């Protein structure tokens, strides 16, 4: 009598998401190069061999973490950019969307901050460089529109302003924790108040 094969069990999407969330936290804390599959498996409470049932490598896990984050980020950004808002309102909406993404993908943002530059040299992660160019174009274009229509000061150094706003927002991933005292929208409002209106009272 032929031996019956055990039916193949497909890993559930929920379990994959749980494992990717765990991997993201380990990558963010220890760095990609220092992270092994065993360390991820230990953090997930499973054997390293069992992790290969879900993913073929730690590179695949990192790829899925970063691509999921950037796909969601650009869904939000593209909606903002297609809305035809004035330059100041566009900046406000982009900053708010950025903090929402930090809330949803804090570990992925931290990984992106640390690893994107050298990962982008690898063919598998070319999309990181492409995304960075698109990101820069969106922000610089909005700032340029704002100077042109007098929403922003004529003496602004556009590229310096872009770098300041970008770094000010995304560095928040190093301290932000979901479920804290302030919502992403409230943090965005406070940041925007400081960036757009300053912190000193007019005298």
One Martini backbone bead per residue (centre of mass of N, CA, C, O) as a GRO file, in nm:
protein
  203
    1UNK     BB    1   0.094   0.038   0.024
    2UNK     BB    2   0.079   0.357  -0.016
    3UNK     BB    3   0.206   0.636   0.108
    4UNK     BB    4   0.082   0.897   0.268
    5UNK     BB    5   0.080   1.223   0.224
    6UNK     BB    6   0.127   1.504   0.371
    7UNK     BB    7  -0.018   1.782   0.397
    8UNK     BB    8   0.027   2.095   0.303
    9UNK     BB    9   0.116   2.377   0.504
   10UNK     BB   10   0.027   2.699   0.503
   11UNK     BB   11   0.131   2.975   0.606
   12UNK     BB   12   0.010   3.225   0.772
   13UNK     BB   13  -0.015   3.561   0.743
   14UNK     BB   14  -0.003   3.621   1.048
   15UNK     BB   15   0.264   3.473   1.106
   16UNK     BB   16   0.438   3.631   0.913
   17UNK     BB   17   0.393   3.906   1.046
   18UNK     BB   18   0.510   3.829   1.319
   19UNK     BB   19   0.795   3.753   1.217
   20UNK     BB   20   0.859   4.026   1.082
   21UNK     BB   21   0.833   4.196   1.338
   22UNK     BB   22   1.061   4.055   1.486
   23UNK     BB   23   1.284   4.098   1.278
   24UNK     BB   24   1.273   4.407   1.279
   25UNK     BB   25   1.363   4.444   1.574
   26UNK     BB   26   1.637   4.303   1.542
   27UNK     BB   27   1.754   4.472   1.315
   28UNK     BB   28   1.726   4.748   1.461
   29UNK     BB   29   1.904   4.670   1.714
   30UNK     BB   30   2.164   4.500   1.555
   31UNK     BB   31   2.159   4.474   1.268
   32UNK     BB   32   2.193   4.303   0.983
   33UNK     BB   33   2.481   4.168   1.002
   34UNK     BB   34   2.440   4.074   1.317
   35UNK     BB   35   2.204   3.911   1.211
   36UNK     BB   36   2.053   3.605   1.265
   37UNK     BB   37   1.841   3.352   1.231
   38UNK     BB   38   1.866   3.259   1.524
   39UNK     BB   39   1.790   3.530   1.659
   40UNK     BB   40   1.509   3.541   1.542
   41UNK     BB   41   1.410   3.269   1.648
   42UNK     BB   42   1.449   3.331   1.946
   43UNK     BB   43   1.253   3.578   1.951
   44UNK     BB   44   1.012   3.377   1.839
   45UNK     BB   45   1.028   3.086   1.975
   46UNK     BB   46   1.222   2.916   1.770
   47UNK     BB   47   1.360   2.735   1.536
   48UNK     BB   48   1.563   2.795   1.280
   49UNK     BB   49   1.447   2.580   1.086
   50UNK     BB   50   1.147   2.685   1.104
   51UNK     BB   51   1.192   2.959   0.957
   52UNK     BB   52   1.239   2.823   0.668
   53UNK     BB   53   0.934   2.768   0.623
   54UNK     BB   54   0.881   3.091   0.565
   55UNK     BB   55   1.193   3.155   0.491
   56UNK     BB   56   1.498   3.151   0.298
   57UNK     BB   57   1.596   3.430   0.439
   58UNK     BB   58   1.701   3.726   0.575
   59UNK     BB   59   1.677   3.885   0.311
   60UNK     BB   60   1.376   3.830   0.265
   61UNK     BB   61   1.280   3.969   0.518
   62UNK     BB   62   1.394   4.249   0.462
   63UNK     BB   63   1.253   4.296   0.196
   64UNK     BB   64   0.961   4.279   0.307
   65UNK     BB   65   0.980   4.504   0.514
   66UNK     BB   66   1.064   4.740   0.319
   67UNK     BB   67   0.851   4.711   0.091
   68UNK     BB   68   0.602   4.748   0.269
   69UNK     BB   69   0.666   5.026   0.376
   70UNK     BB   70   0.700   5.174   0.095
   71UNK     BB   71   0.423   5.112  -0.018
   72UNK     BB   72   0.264   5.264   0.201
   73UNK     BB   73   0.400   5.535   0.179
   74UNK     BB   74   0.322   5.583  -0.130
   75UNK     BB   75   0.022   5.575  -0.099
   76UNK     BB   76   0.013   5.831   0.076
   77UNK     BB   77   0.181   6.029  -0.095
   78UNK     BB   78   0.023   6.010  -0.364
   79UNK     BB   79  -0.237   6.122  -0.248
   80UNK     BB   80  -0.125   6.396  -0.172
   81UNK     BB   81   0.001   6.478  -0.457
   82UNK     BB   82  -0.294   6.444  -0.605
   83UNK     BB   83  -0.469   6.679  -0.447
   84UNK     BB   84  -0.374   6.984  -0.502
   85UNK     BB   85  -0.219   7.126  -0.293
   86UNK     BB   86  -0.075   7.344  -0.130
   87UNK     BB   87   0.240   7.361  -0.019
   88UNK     BB   88   0.185   7.370   0.287
   89UNK     BB   89  -0.028   7.138   0.289
   90UNK     BB   90   0.163   6.927   0.173
   91UNK     BB   91   0.369   6.926   0.399
   92UNK     BB   92   0.172   6.856   0.623
   93UNK     BB   93   0.077   6.583   0.497
   94UNK     BB   94   0.358   6.447   0.477
   95UNK     BB   95   0.430   6.455   0.774
   96UNK     BB   96   0.184   6.303   0.879
   97UNK     BB   97   0.234   6.045   0.712
   98UNK     BB   98   0.511   5.983   0.834
   99UNK     BB   99   0.409   5.935   1.129
  100UNK     BB  100   0.223   5.703   1.057
  101UNK     BB  101   0.454   5.517   0.958
  102UNK     BB  102   0.608   5.510   1.222
  103UNK     BB  103   0.375   5.378   1.376
  104UNK     BB  104   0.359   5.116   1.186
  105UNK     BB  105   0.708   5.118   1.106
  106UNK     BB  106   0.946   5.172   1.305
  107UNK     BB  107   1.160   4.950   1.246
  108UNK     BB  108   1.180   4.997   0.939
  109UNK     BB  109   1.282   5.286   0.959
  110UNK     BB  110   1.539   5.221   1.117
  111UNK     BB  111   1.660   5.041   0.903
  112UNK     BB  112   1.662   5.240   0.671
  113UNK     BB  113   1.850   5.445   0.804
  114UNK     BB  114   2.099   5.236   0.837
  115UNK     BB  115   2.088   5.050   0.543
  116UNK     BB  116   2.018   5.177   0.260
  117UNK     BB  117   2.285   5.271   0.136
  118UNK     BB  118   2.420   4.976   0.104
  119UNK     BB  119   2.177   4.815  -0.016
  120UNK     BB  120   2.139   4.979  -0.291
  121UNK     BB  121   2.387   4.817  -0.434
  122UNK     BB  122   2.185   4.594  -0.454
  123UNK     BB  123   1.973   4.461  -0.677
  124UNK     BB  124   1.738   4.383  -0.479
  125UNK     BB  125   1.763   4.708  -0.357
  126UNK     BB  126   1.710   4.931  -0.579
  127UNK     BB  127   1.438   5.056  -0.473
  128UNK     BB  128   1.569   5.245  -0.264
  129UNK     BB  129   1.691   5.450  -0.464
  130UNK     BB  130   1.432   5.514  -0.615
  131UNK     BB  131   1.275   5.619  -0.368
  132UNK     BB  132   1.469   5.849  -0.291
  133UNK     BB  133   1.434   6.012  -0.553
  134UNK     BB  134   1.127   6.048  -0.526
  135UNK     BB  135   1.130   6.185  -0.251
  136UNK     BB  136   1.303   6.429  -0.326
  137UNK     BB  137   1.124   6.538  -0.554
  138UNK     BB  138   0.870   6.593  -0.384
  139UNK     BB  139   0.994   6.792  -0.177
  140UNK     BB  140   1.140   6.994  -0.362
  141UNK     BB  141   0.894   7.068  -0.535
  142UNK     BB  142   0.725   7.187  -0.303
  143UNK     BB  143   0.925   7.405  -0.213
  144UNK     BB  144   0.944   7.549  -0.486
  145UNK     BB  145   0.646   7.627  -0.502
  146UNK     BB  146   0.648   7.797  -0.237
  147UNK     BB  147   0.845   8.011  -0.340
  148UNK     BB  148   0.694   8.095  -0.603
  149UNK     BB  149   0.409   8.165  -0.427
  150UNK     BB  150   0.497   8.277  -0.129
  151UNK     BB  151   0.479   8.065   0.111
  152UNK     BB  152   0.786   8.093   0.106
  153UNK     BB  153   1.085   8.192   0.138
  154UNK     BB  154   1.315   8.323  -0.089
  155UNK     BB  155   1.590   8.242   0.095
  156UNK     BB  156   1.575   7.951   0.064
  157UNK     BB  157   1.736   7.649   0.103
  158UNK     BB  158   1.604   7.384  -0.032
  159UNK     BB  159   1.797   7.146   0.038
  160UNK     BB  160   1.836   7.214   0.338
  161UNK     BB  161   1.539   7.204   0.415
  162UNK     BB  162   1.487   6.913   0.334
  163UNK     BB  163   1.695   6.782   0.527
  164UNK     BB  164   1.579   6.890   0.787
  165UNK     BB  165   1.294   6.773   0.769
  166UNK     BB  166   1.363   6.480   0.720
  167UNK     BB  167   1.541   6.433   0.978
  168UNK     BB  168   1.339   6.533   1.192
  169UNK     BB  169   1.128   6.315   1.136
  170UNK     BB  170   1.282   6.023   1.107
  171UNK     BB  171   1.430   6.024   1.389
  172UNK     BB  172   1.176   5.941   1.559
  173UNK     BB  173   1.221   5.628   1.542
  174UNK     BB  174   1.426   5.622   1.795
  175UNK     BB  175   1.168   5.705   2.016
  176UNK     BB  176   0.919   5.596   1.913
  177UNK     BB  177   0.598   5.474   2.056
  178UNK     BB  178   0.339   5.305   2.041
  179UNK     BB  179   0.093   5.430   2.259
  180UNK     BB  180   0.147   5.697   2.352
  181UNK     BB  181   0.072   6.013   2.447
  182UNK     BB  182   0.099   6.067   2.134
  183UNK     BB  183  -0.007   6.106   1.837
  184UNK     BB  184   0.095   6.131   1.522
  185UNK     BB  185  -0.070   6.392   1.465
  186UNK     BB  186   0.035   6.556   1.709
  187UNK     BB  187   0.333   6.545   1.642
  188UNK     BB  188   0.307   6.677   1.367
  189UNK     BB  189   0.192   6.945   1.468
  190UNK     BB  190   0.436   7.025   1.640
  191UNK     BB  191   0.650   7.015   1.419
  192UNK     BB  192   0.513   7.216   1.224
  193UNK     BB  193   0.517   7.455   1.412
  194UNK     BB  194   0.830   7.469   1.426
  195UNK     BB  195   0.903   7.469   1.121
  196UNK     BB  196   0.690   7.699   1.014
  197UNK     BB  197   0.687   7.907   1.294
  198UNK     BB  198   0.852   7.836   1.524
  199UNK     BB  199   0.956   7.927   1.881
  200UNK     BB  200   0.937   8.231   1.863
  201UNK     BB  201   0.829   8.526   1.956
  202UNK     BB  202   0.713   8.807   1.858
  203UNK     BB  203   0.854   9.159   1.909
   0.00000   0.00000   0.00000
